[in-house]
Coordinates of C-alpha atoms and ligand atoms in Angstrom, one line a residue:
M1 CA -15.4 18.0 16.0
K2 CA -15.7 16.1 12.7
K3 CA -16.1 12.4 12.9
I4 CA -14.3 10.3 10.3
L5 CA -14.5 6.5 9.8
F6 CA -11.8 4.7 7.8
A7 CA -13.1 1.5 6.4
A8 CA -10.5 -0.9 5.0
S9 CA -9.5 -4.5 4.5
E10 CA -6.0 -4.2 6.2
S11 CA -4.1 -2.0 8.5
V12 CA -0.8 -2.1 10.4
P13 CA -0.1 -3.4 13.0
F14 CA -2.9 -5.9 12.8
I15 CA -2.8 -7.3 9.3
K16 CA -0.8 -6.3 6.2
T17 CA -0.3 -7.5 2.7
G18 CA 1.0 -4.3 1.1
G19 CA 1.1 -0.5 1.3
L20 CA -2.6 -0.1 1.9
A21 CA -2.1 -1.4 5.5
D22 CA 0.7 1.1 6.1
V23 CA -1.5 4.0 5.0
V24 CA -4.6 2.9 6.9
G25 CA -2.6 2.3 10.1
S26 CA -0.5 5.4 10.1
L27 CA -2.5 8.3 8.5
P28 CA -5.2 8.5 11.2
K29 CA -2.6 9.4 13.8
Y30 CA -1.6 12.5 11.9
F31 CA -4.9 14.4 11.9
D32 CA -5.4 17.4 14.2
K33 CA -6.9 15.8 17.3
D34 CA -8.8 18.9 18.3
K35 CA -10.7 18.9 15.0
Y36 CA -11.0 15.3 13.9
D37 CA -12.1 12.1 15.6
V38 CA -10.8 9.5 13.2
R39 CA -11.5 5.8 13.8
V40 CA -10.9 2.7 11.8
M41 CA -13.0 -0.3 11.0
L42 CA -11.4 -3.6 9.8
P43 CA -12.4 -7.2 9.5
K44 CA -11.3 -9.5 12.3
Y45 CA -9.3 -12.1 10.4
M46 CA -8.5 -15.4 12.0
C47 CA -5.1 -15.1 10.4
M48 CA -4.2 -12.0 12.4
K49 CA -1.2 -12.6 14.8
E50 CA -2.3 -14.1 18.1
E51 CA -0.6 -11.2 20.0
W52 CA -3.1 -8.8 18.5
K53 CA -6.1 -11.0 18.5
E54 CA -5.9 -11.5 22.2
K55 CA -5.9 -7.8 22.8
L56 CA -9.2 -7.1 21.1
Q57 CA -12.2 -6.6 23.4
Y58 CA -15.7 -7.8 22.7
Y59 CA -18.0 -4.7 22.3
T60 CA -21.3 -6.0 21.0
H61 CA -23.0 -8.2 18.4
F62 CA -26.1 -8.4 16.3
Y63 CA -27.6 -10.2 13.3
M64 CA -27.7 -8.8 9.8
D65 CA -29.5 -9.8 6.6
L66 CA -27.4 -10.3 3.6
N67 CA -30.3 -10.9 1.2
W68 CA -31.7 -14.3 2.2
R69 CA -28.7 -15.0 4.5
K70 CA -28.8 -14.0 8.2
Q71 CA -25.3 -13.4 9.5
Y72 CA -23.7 -12.8 12.8
V73 CA -21.9 -9.5 13.2
G74 CA -19.6 -9.2 16.1
V75 CA -17.9 -5.9 16.9
L76 CA -14.6 -5.8 18.8
I77 CA -12.7 -2.8 19.9
Y78 CA -9.1 -1.9 20.6
E79 CA -7.3 1.4 21.1
H80 CA -3.8 1.6 19.6
E81 CA -1.6 4.6 19.8
G82 CA -4.5 6.9 20.4
I83 CA -6.7 5.6 17.6
T84 CA -9.8 3.5 18.1
F85 CA -10.0 0.4 15.9
Y86 CA -13.2 -1.5 15.5
F87 CA -13.2 -5.1 14.2
I88 CA -16.1 -6.8 12.4
D89 CA -16.2 -10.4 13.5
N90 CA -17.7 -13.3 11.6
E91 CA -15.9 -16.7 11.6
Y92 CA -17.6 -17.9 8.4
Y93 CA -16.2 -15.1 6.3
F94 CA -12.9 -14.2 8.0
N95 CA -11.4 -17.6 8.8
G96 CA -9.0 -18.0 5.8
F97 CA -5.2 -18.3 6.1
A98 CA -4.8 -14.9 4.5
P99 CA -7.0 -11.8 4.2
Y100 CA -7.8 -12.6 0.6
G101 CA -8.3 -15.9 -1.2
D102 CA -10.6 -17.0 -4.1
M103 CA -12.3 -14.0 -5.7
Y104 CA -15.5 -15.9 -5.6
A105 CA -15.4 -16.0 -1.8
D106 CA -13.9 -12.5 -1.4
I107 CA -16.8 -11.0 -3.3
E108 CA -19.2 -12.2 -0.7
K109 CA -16.8 -11.6 2.2
F110 CA -16.5 -7.9 1.4
A111 CA -20.1 -7.4 0.6
F112 CA -20.7 -8.7 4.1
F113 CA -18.0 -6.4 5.5
S114 CA -19.3 -3.3 3.7
K115 CA -22.9 -3.8 4.8
A116 CA -21.7 -4.7 8.4
V117 CA -19.7 -1.4 8.6
L118 CA -22.8 0.6 8.0
S119 CA -25.1 -1.6 10.1
A120 CA -22.7 -1.4 13.1
L121 CA -22.7 2.5 13.3
P122 CA -26.0 2.9 15.3
V123 CA -24.9 0.1 17.6
I124 CA -21.5 1.5 18.4
D125 CA -22.9 5.0 18.7
F126 CA -20.4 6.5 16.3
R127 CA -22.1 8.4 13.5
P128 CA -19.4 9.6 11.2
D129 CA -19.7 12.7 9.1
I130 CA -17.6 11.1 6.5
I131 CA -16.8 7.4 5.7
H132 CA -13.4 7.2 4.1
C133 CA -13.4 4.0 2.0
H134 CA -10.2 2.3 0.7
D135 CA -10.0 0.2 -2.4
W136 CA -12.5 -2.2 -3.9
Q137 CA -13.1 -4.2 -0.7
T138 CA -15.1 -1.2 0.6
G139 CA -16.6 -0.1 -2.8
L140 CA -20.1 -1.2 -1.8
I141 CA -20.2 1.1 1.2
P142 CA -21.3 4.2 -0.8
I143 CA -23.9 2.0 -2.6
Y144 CA -25.3 0.5 0.5
L145 CA -25.3 3.9 2.0
D146 CA -27.4 5.3 -0.9
N147 CA -29.7 2.3 -0.5
F148 CA -30.0 2.7 3.3
R149 CA -31.0 6.4 3.0
F150 CA -34.4 5.3 1.7
G151 CA -35.0 3.3 4.9
T152 CA -34.0 5.5 7.8
E153 CA -33.2 9.0 8.7
Y154 CA -30.0 7.9 10.5
Y155 CA -27.9 7.5 7.3
R156 CA -28.9 10.7 5.6
G157 CA -26.2 13.3 5.3
I158 CA -23.2 10.9 5.8
K159 CA -20.7 11.6 3.1
T160 CA -18.2 9.2 1.5
I161 CA -14.7 9.3 0.0
M162 CA -13.4 6.5 -2.2
T163 CA -9.6 6.3 -2.1
I164 CA -8.0 4.3 -4.9
H165 CA -4.8 2.6 -3.9
N166 CA -4.7 0.4 -6.9
L167 CA -7.1 0.6 -9.9
K168 CA -6.1 -2.8 -11.1
F169 CA -8.1 -4.6 -8.4
Q170 CA -11.7 -3.8 -8.9
G171 CA -13.7 -6.7 -7.4
T172 CA -15.7 -7.8 -10.3
W173 CA -18.1 -10.8 -10.5
D174 CA -21.1 -12.0 -12.4
T175 CA -24.0 -9.6 -11.9
K176 CA -26.6 -12.2 -11.1
R177 CA -24.5 -13.7 -8.3
V178 CA -23.7 -10.2 -6.8
R179 CA -27.4 -9.4 -6.9
D180 CA -28.0 -12.6 -4.9
I181 CA -25.2 -11.9 -2.4
T182 CA -25.9 -8.2 -1.8
G183 CA -29.7 -8.1 -2.0
L184 CA -29.3 -4.8 -3.7
P185 CA -32.2 -3.9 -6.1
Q186 CA -31.9 -4.2 -9.8
Y187 CA -31.8 -0.4 -10.0
Y188 CA -28.0 -0.4 -9.2
F189 CA -27.1 -3.1 -11.7
V190 CA -26.8 -0.9 -14.8
P191 CA -23.7 0.5 -16.6
D192 CA -23.9 4.0 -15.1
K193 CA -23.9 2.6 -11.6
L194 CA -22.5 -0.7 -10.3
E195 CA -22.0 -2.5 -13.6
A196 CA -19.0 -2.4 -15.9
Y197 CA -18.7 -4.4 -19.0
K198 CA -21.6 -6.7 -18.0
D199 CA -20.2 -7.6 -14.6
A200 CA -20.8 -6.1 -11.2
N201 CA -17.8 -4.0 -10.2
Y202 CA -17.4 -3.0 -6.6
L203 CA -14.7 -0.3 -7.1
K204 CA -16.6 1.3 -9.9
G205 CA -19.8 1.4 -7.8
G206 CA -17.8 3.1 -5.1
I207 CA -16.3 5.6 -7.4
V208 CA -19.7 6.4 -9.0
Y209 CA -21.5 6.9 -5.6
A210 CA -18.7 8.5 -3.5
D211 CA -18.9 12.2 -3.0
K212 CA -15.1 12.5 -3.6
V213 CA -12.6 10.2 -5.2
T214 CA -8.9 10.4 -4.4
T215 CA -5.9 8.4 -5.3
V216 CA -2.4 8.3 -3.8
S217 CA -0.3 10.5 -6.0
N218 CA -0.9 13.4 -8.4
S219 CA 0.7 11.6 -11.3
Y220 CA -1.4 8.5 -10.9
A221 CA -4.6 10.7 -10.7
E222 CA -3.7 12.0 -14.1
E223 CA -2.5 8.6 -15.5
I224 CA -5.7 6.8 -14.8
K225 CA -7.6 9.1 -17.1
M226 CA -5.7 7.4 -19.9
P227 CA -6.3 4.0 -21.4
F228 CA -2.8 2.6 -20.6
Y229 CA -3.2 3.1 -16.8
G230 CA -7.0 3.3 -16.7
E231 CA -7.7 -0.4 -16.3
K232 CA -10.8 0.1 -18.6
L233 CA -12.2 2.7 -16.2
D234 CA -10.4 5.7 -17.8
G235 CA -13.7 6.9 -19.2
L236 CA -15.2 6.9 -15.7
M237 CA -12.1 8.6 -14.3
N238 CA -12.5 11.4 -16.9
A239 CA -16.2 11.8 -16.1
K240 CA -15.3 12.0 -12.4
A241 CA -12.4 14.4 -13.0
N242 CA -14.0 17.3 -11.1
C243 CA -14.1 15.3 -7.9
L244 CA -10.9 13.3 -8.4
S245 CA -7.7 14.4 -6.8
G246 CA -4.3 12.9 -5.9
I247 CA -2.8 13.1 -2.4
V248 CA 0.6 11.6 -2.1
N249 CA 1.2 9.0 0.7
G250 CA 3.5 9.5 3.6
I251 CA 5.1 7.0 5.9
D252 CA 5.3 6.7 9.6
Y253 CA 8.5 8.5 10.5
K254 CA 8.5 7.0 14.0
E255 CA 8.3 3.5 12.7
Y256 CA 10.9 4.1 9.9
D257 CA 13.6 6.0 11.6
P258 CA 17.2 5.0 11.1
A259 CA 18.2 6.8 14.3
T260 CA 16.0 4.7 16.5
D261 CA 15.1 1.5 14.5
Q262 CA 15.4 -1.5 16.7
H263 CA 15.6 -4.0 13.8
I264 CA 18.9 -2.7 12.4
E265 CA 22.5 -3.4 13.4
K266 CA 23.6 0.2 13.8
N267 CA 21.5 3.3 14.1
F268 CA 22.5 6.3 12.0
D269 CA 21.4 9.7 11.0
I270 CA 22.1 12.4 8.4
D271 CA 25.2 13.5 10.3
N272 CA 26.9 10.2 10.8
F273 CA 25.7 7.9 8.0
R274 CA 29.1 8.1 6.2
K275 CA 30.6 6.1 9.0
E276 CA 27.7 4.1 10.4
K277 CA 25.5 3.0 7.5
I278 CA 28.1 0.6 6.1
K279 CA 28.1 -1.3 9.4
N280 CA 24.6 -2.3 8.5
K281 CA 25.7 -3.5 5.1
L282 CA 28.4 -5.7 6.6
A283 CA 26.0 -7.1 9.1
L284 CA 23.5 -7.9 6.4
Q285 CA 26.2 -9.5 4.2
R286 CA 27.0 -11.7 7.1
E287 CA 23.4 -12.6 7.8
L288 CA 22.6 -13.5 4.2
N289 CA 25.9 -15.2 3.4
L290 CA 27.0 -12.6 0.8
T291 CA 30.6 -11.8 0.2
Q292 CA 31.9 -9.6 3.0
D293 CA 33.0 -6.3 1.4
S294 CA 31.8 -2.9 2.6
H295 CA 32.8 -1.3 -0.7
T296 CA 30.6 -3.3 -3.0
M297 CA 27.4 -1.5 -4.1
M298 CA 24.4 -3.3 -2.7
I299 CA 21.0 -3.0 -4.4
G300 CA 17.9 -3.9 -2.5
I301 CA 14.4 -5.0 -3.6
V302 CA 11.5 -5.4 -1.1
S303 CA 8.3 -6.0 -2.9
R304 CA 5.3 -8.1 -3.8
L305 CA 6.6 -10.1 -6.7
T306 CA 4.1 -9.2 -9.4
D307 CA 4.0 -7.8 -12.9
Q308 CA 3.1 -4.4 -11.5
K309 CA 6.5 -4.0 -10.0
G310 CA 8.5 -4.5 -13.3
F311 CA 10.2 -7.8 -12.5
D312 CA 10.0 -8.9 -16.1
L313 CA 12.5 -6.2 -16.8
V314 CA 14.8 -7.4 -14.0
A315 CA 14.5 -11.0 -15.2
Y316 CA 15.5 -10.0 -18.7
V317 CA 18.8 -8.3 -17.7
M318 CA 19.7 -10.0 -14.5
D319 CA 22.6 -12.0 -16.0
E320 CA 24.1 -8.9 -17.4
L321 CA 23.6 -7.0 -14.2
C322 CA 25.4 -9.7 -12.3
Q323 CA 28.5 -9.2 -14.3
D324 CA 28.9 -5.9 -12.5
A325 CA 30.4 -5.2 -9.1
V326 CA 27.1 -5.3 -7.3
Q327 CA 25.2 -7.4 -4.8
I328 CA 21.5 -7.8 -5.0
V329 CA 19.3 -8.5 -2.0
V330 CA 15.7 -9.4 -2.6
L331 CA 12.8 -9.8 -0.1
G332 CA 9.4 -10.7 -1.5
T333 CA 6.7 -13.1 -2.3
G334 CA 4.2 -13.4 -5.1
E335 CA 4.1 -14.9 -8.5
E336 CA 5.9 -18.2 -8.7
Q337 CA 7.8 -17.3 -11.9
Y338 CA 9.5 -14.3 -10.1
E339 CA 10.1 -16.3 -6.9
N340 CA 11.9 -19.0 -8.9
M341 CA 13.7 -16.5 -11.0
F342 CA 15.3 -14.9 -8.0
R343 CA 16.0 -18.3 -6.4
H344 CA 17.7 -19.3 -9.6
F345 CA 20.0 -16.3 -9.7
E346 CA 20.9 -16.8 -6.0
W347 CA 22.0 -20.3 -6.9
K348 CA 23.9 -19.1 -10.0
Y349 CA 25.6 -16.1 -8.4
Q350 CA 26.4 -17.3 -4.9
G351 CA 27.7 -14.6 -2.6
K352 CA 26.3 -12.0 -4.9
V353 CA 22.6 -12.5 -5.0
S354 CA 20.4 -13.2 -2.0
A355 CA 16.8 -14.2 -2.6
N356 CA 14.6 -14.2 0.5
I357 CA 11.2 -15.5 -0.6
Y358 CA 9.1 -14.8 2.4
Y359 CA 7.6 -12.0 4.4
S360 CA 9.6 -10.3 7.2
E361 CA 9.2 -6.9 8.6
P362 CA 12.5 -6.9 10.5
L363 CA 14.5 -8.0 7.4
S364 CA 12.7 -5.3 5.3
H365 CA 14.0 -2.7 7.7
R366 CA 17.5 -4.1 7.5
I367 CA 17.4 -4.0 3.7
Y368 CA 16.2 -0.4 3.7
A369 CA 19.0 0.5 6.1
S370 CA 21.9 -1.5 4.6
C371 CA 21.7 -1.1 0.9
D372 CA 23.2 1.7 -1.2
A373 CA 20.4 1.7 -3.8
F374 CA 16.9 0.4 -4.1
L375 CA 15.4 -0.9 -7.3
M376 CA 11.7 -0.3 -8.2
P377 CA 11.2 -0.3 -11.9
S378 CA 7.4 -0.5 -11.7
L379 CA 5.1 -0.8 -14.7
F380 CA 2.7 1.4 -12.8
E381 CA 2.8 2.6 -9.2
P382 CA -0.1 4.5 -7.6
C383 CA 2.2 5.8 -5.0
G384 CA 4.8 3.3 -3.6
L385 CA 6.0 3.4 -0.1
S386 CA 9.2 1.4 -0.4
Q387 CA 11.0 4.2 -2.2
L388 CA 10.0 6.6 0.6
M389 CA 11.4 4.2 3.2
S390 CA 14.6 3.9 1.2
L391 CA 15.0 7.7 1.0
R392 CA 14.5 7.9 4.8
Y393 CA 17.4 5.4 5.3
G394 CA 19.7 7.1 2.7
T395 CA 19.3 4.3 0.2
L396 CA 18.9 5.9 -3.2
P397 CA 15.9 4.7 -5.2
I398 CA 16.3 3.7 -8.9
V399 CA 12.8 3.9 -10.3
R400 CA 10.8 4.1 -13.4
E401 CA 9.1 7.5 -13.9
T402 CA 5.5 6.6 -13.2
G403 CA 2.8 7.5 -10.7
G404 CA 4.1 8.2 -7.2
L405 CA 7.6 7.2 -8.1
K406 CA 7.8 10.2 -10.4
D407 CA 6.3 12.4 -7.8
T408 CA 8.6 11.4 -4.9
V409 CA 12.1 10.7 -6.5
E410 CA 13.9 13.5 -8.0
P411 CA 16.4 12.2 -10.6
Y412 CA 20.1 13.0 -10.1
N413 CA 21.3 15.9 -12.2
E414 CA 25.1 15.8 -12.3
F415 CA 25.5 19.3 -13.5
E416 CA 23.3 21.1 -11.0
K417 CA 24.1 18.6 -8.3
T418 CA 20.5 18.0 -7.5
G419 CA 18.3 14.9 -7.0
T420 CA 17.6 12.1 -4.6
G421 CA 17.8 9.1 -6.9
F422 CA 17.8 7.8 -10.4
S423 CA 15.0 7.3 -12.9
F424 CA 14.2 6.2 -16.4
T425 CA 11.2 6.8 -18.6
N426 CA 10.4 3.9 -20.9
Y427 CA 9.4 0.4 -19.8
N428 CA 12.5 -1.1 -21.3
A429 CA 14.9 -3.5 -19.7
H430 CA 18.1 -2.0 -21.2
E431 CA 17.0 1.5 -20.3
M432 CA 16.7 0.3 -16.8
L433 CA 20.1 -1.4 -16.9
A434 CA 21.7 1.7 -18.3
T435 CA 20.3 3.7 -15.4
V436 CA 21.5 1.2 -12.8
R437 CA 24.9 1.3 -14.4
Y438 CA 24.9 5.1 -14.3
A439 CA 24.2 4.9 -10.6
E440 CA 27.1 2.4 -10.3
R441 CA 29.4 4.9 -11.9
I442 CA 28.4 7.7 -9.5
Y443 CA 28.7 5.3 -6.6
Y444 CA 32.2 4.1 -7.5
D445 CA 33.7 7.1 -9.1
R446 CA 32.1 10.1 -7.5
K447 CA 31.6 9.1 -3.9
R448 CA 31.3 12.7 -2.7
D449 CA 28.5 13.4 -5.1
W450 CA 26.8 10.1 -4.1
N451 CA 27.0 11.0 -0.4
K452 CA 25.6 14.5 -1.0
M453 CA 22.7 12.8 -2.7
V454 CA 22.2 10.5 0.3
E455 CA 22.2 13.6 2.4
R456 CA 19.5 15.2 0.3
A457 CA 17.5 11.9 0.3
M458 CA 17.6 11.7 4.1
A459 CA 16.6 15.4 4.4
Q460 CA 13.4 14.9 2.4
D461 CA 10.1 15.0 4.3
F462 CA 7.6 12.3 3.4
S463 CA 6.1 12.1 6.9
W464 CA 2.3 12.4 6.9
G465 CA 2.2 16.0 8.0
N466 CA 1.7 17.6 4.6
S467 CA -0.7 15.0 3.2
A468 CA -2.8 14.8 6.3
K469 CA -3.4 18.5 5.9
Q470 CA -4.6 17.9 2.4
Y471 CA -7.0 15.3 3.6
E472 CA -8.2 17.7 6.2
A473 CA -8.8 20.3 3.5
L474 CA -10.8 17.7 1.5
Y475 CA -12.9 16.8 4.6
E476 CA -13.6 20.5 5.1
S477 CA -14.7 20.9 1.5
M478 CA -17.4 18.3 1.9
Ligands
ADP501 P1 2.3 -2.2 -2.7 O1 1.3 -1.7 -1.7 O2 1.9 -2.1 -4.1 O3 2.7 -3.6 -2.4 P2 4.1 -0.2 -1.5 O4 5.5 0.2 -1.9 O5 3.1 0.9 -1.4 O6 3.6 -1.3 -2.6 O7 4.1 -0.9 -0.1 C1 4.7 -2.1 0.1 C2 4.8 -2.4 1.6 O8 5.0 -3.7 1.9 C3 6.1 -1.7 2.2 O9 5.9 -1.4 3.5 C4 7.1 -2.9 2.1 O10 8.2 -2.7 3.0 C5 6.2 -4.0 2.4 N1 6.6 -5.4 1.9 C6 6.5 -5.9 0.7 N2 6.9 -7.1 0.6 C7 7.4 -7.4 1.8 C8 8.0 -8.6 2.4 N3 8.2 -9.7 1.7 N4 8.4 -8.6 3.7 C9 8.2 -7.4 4.4 N5 7.6 -6.3 3.9 C10 7.2 -6.3 2.7
GLC502 C1 -1.2 0.1 -3.5 C2 -0.2 0.6 -4.5 C3 1.0 1.3 -4.0 C4 0.6 2.3 -2.9 C5 -0.3 1.5 -1.8 C6 -0.7 2.4 -0.7 O1 -0.9 -1.2 -3.0 O2 0.2 -0.5 -5.3 O3 1.6 2.0 -5.0 O4 1.7 2.9 -2.3 O5 -1.4 1.0 -2.4 O6 -1.5 3.5 -1.1

């Protein structure tokens, strides 16, 4: 039995700001239970929902040095859907209103978390063969592990994987301060280890010291070797090419299932969507005060509202797009300029545009289920889960051909009658608009072809099965 420990800063159902949480919370359930004991370690945030916090059970506590600081480390435990979750407790670090806040504070918070993860292992009596680290928040784990090996036998032989969910966020701060926080020796603070461009860089350190590096799609694994996507680490990604691979994300097919989803008006499946899916559209139009019309093409957006997701393209052509016979439903939070942009267009095109600037899991399900198309024109996209959710609900993705979007959405070919969505190549607002309008034409003028495409989309398999096998193969190779 191989023991694997996931270390991450978020996971469903406990705490989520984006796709990372979906991956960390669902992937562990899909490993072969006879061969792998996969557990997860997370921070215990004060901002977690009460319903979850009250379920966690005290396991143990100890004190840990973080350079000159001495910090309390509580460990809580909870088993959810067959997976053991551990939570690292410290009220000083994890008391914010959101998992992340000021970078200055986060840098110390996740140094604490990373060291605490390793320090807790002997105490909880779970010595993993592999620690699977996710994103910059856990980048220091492979470094601390290297450092710990000098001290005690216990840590020798533990292997690490660093999975990059988003190369843009690296966790960088002034070297001197990071030295003071971490207590790590000067030895690590050089450009071929933890340092990048004069600053300490957690993700880079993790990548350098991990035994294997993965990212969440094949295309993104290739893209980040190039300057445009490499976030100034393309040189490193090239150097690490021999241990870097891409494994595409899946989604939880039980959680996102139009046939059983409790959040949506009317359940449907691949056989009856032609009749049943529009009932969801009508219900959503009612709920959001949009013009009631089952015929109108409805385009959905569920997203963090940031530059990464291509909203400057949307802003640029929104007026033009709103001249068409479409309705646009947005759910998201993020940069103020985009929040206000969508609020503005809701005001300007009443009955046509609905801007929901907040976070809501139930509404997100209703959007995936109710819309005809889903717009995701990302500037870059390591994998993307929203387009997978859309496919599952027969909502055809309109995407830019980048990263995981390119790997998971097959563009419609009207001659061969293949494809599961629509895509465009260049990061250009009018290229995007032309693609949306092409989709409108198919939707309005060739309904049979459209419905065939919905059928193909719903028949796709992006459950975790396949990808979990690839992670298993990776674990075996180590
Ligand atoms: P990223 O991780 O870059 O934000 P992904 O597509 O991988 O993008 O994952 C986004 C996840 O967050 C999806 O599960 C999506 O449904 C969810 N999500 C994003 N914004 C919201 C919101 N405002 N309300 C509910 N869910 C949201
Ligand atoms: C990141 C990426 C997104 C990916 C998610 C889960 O947030 O932006 O593309 O799907 O991580 O891996």
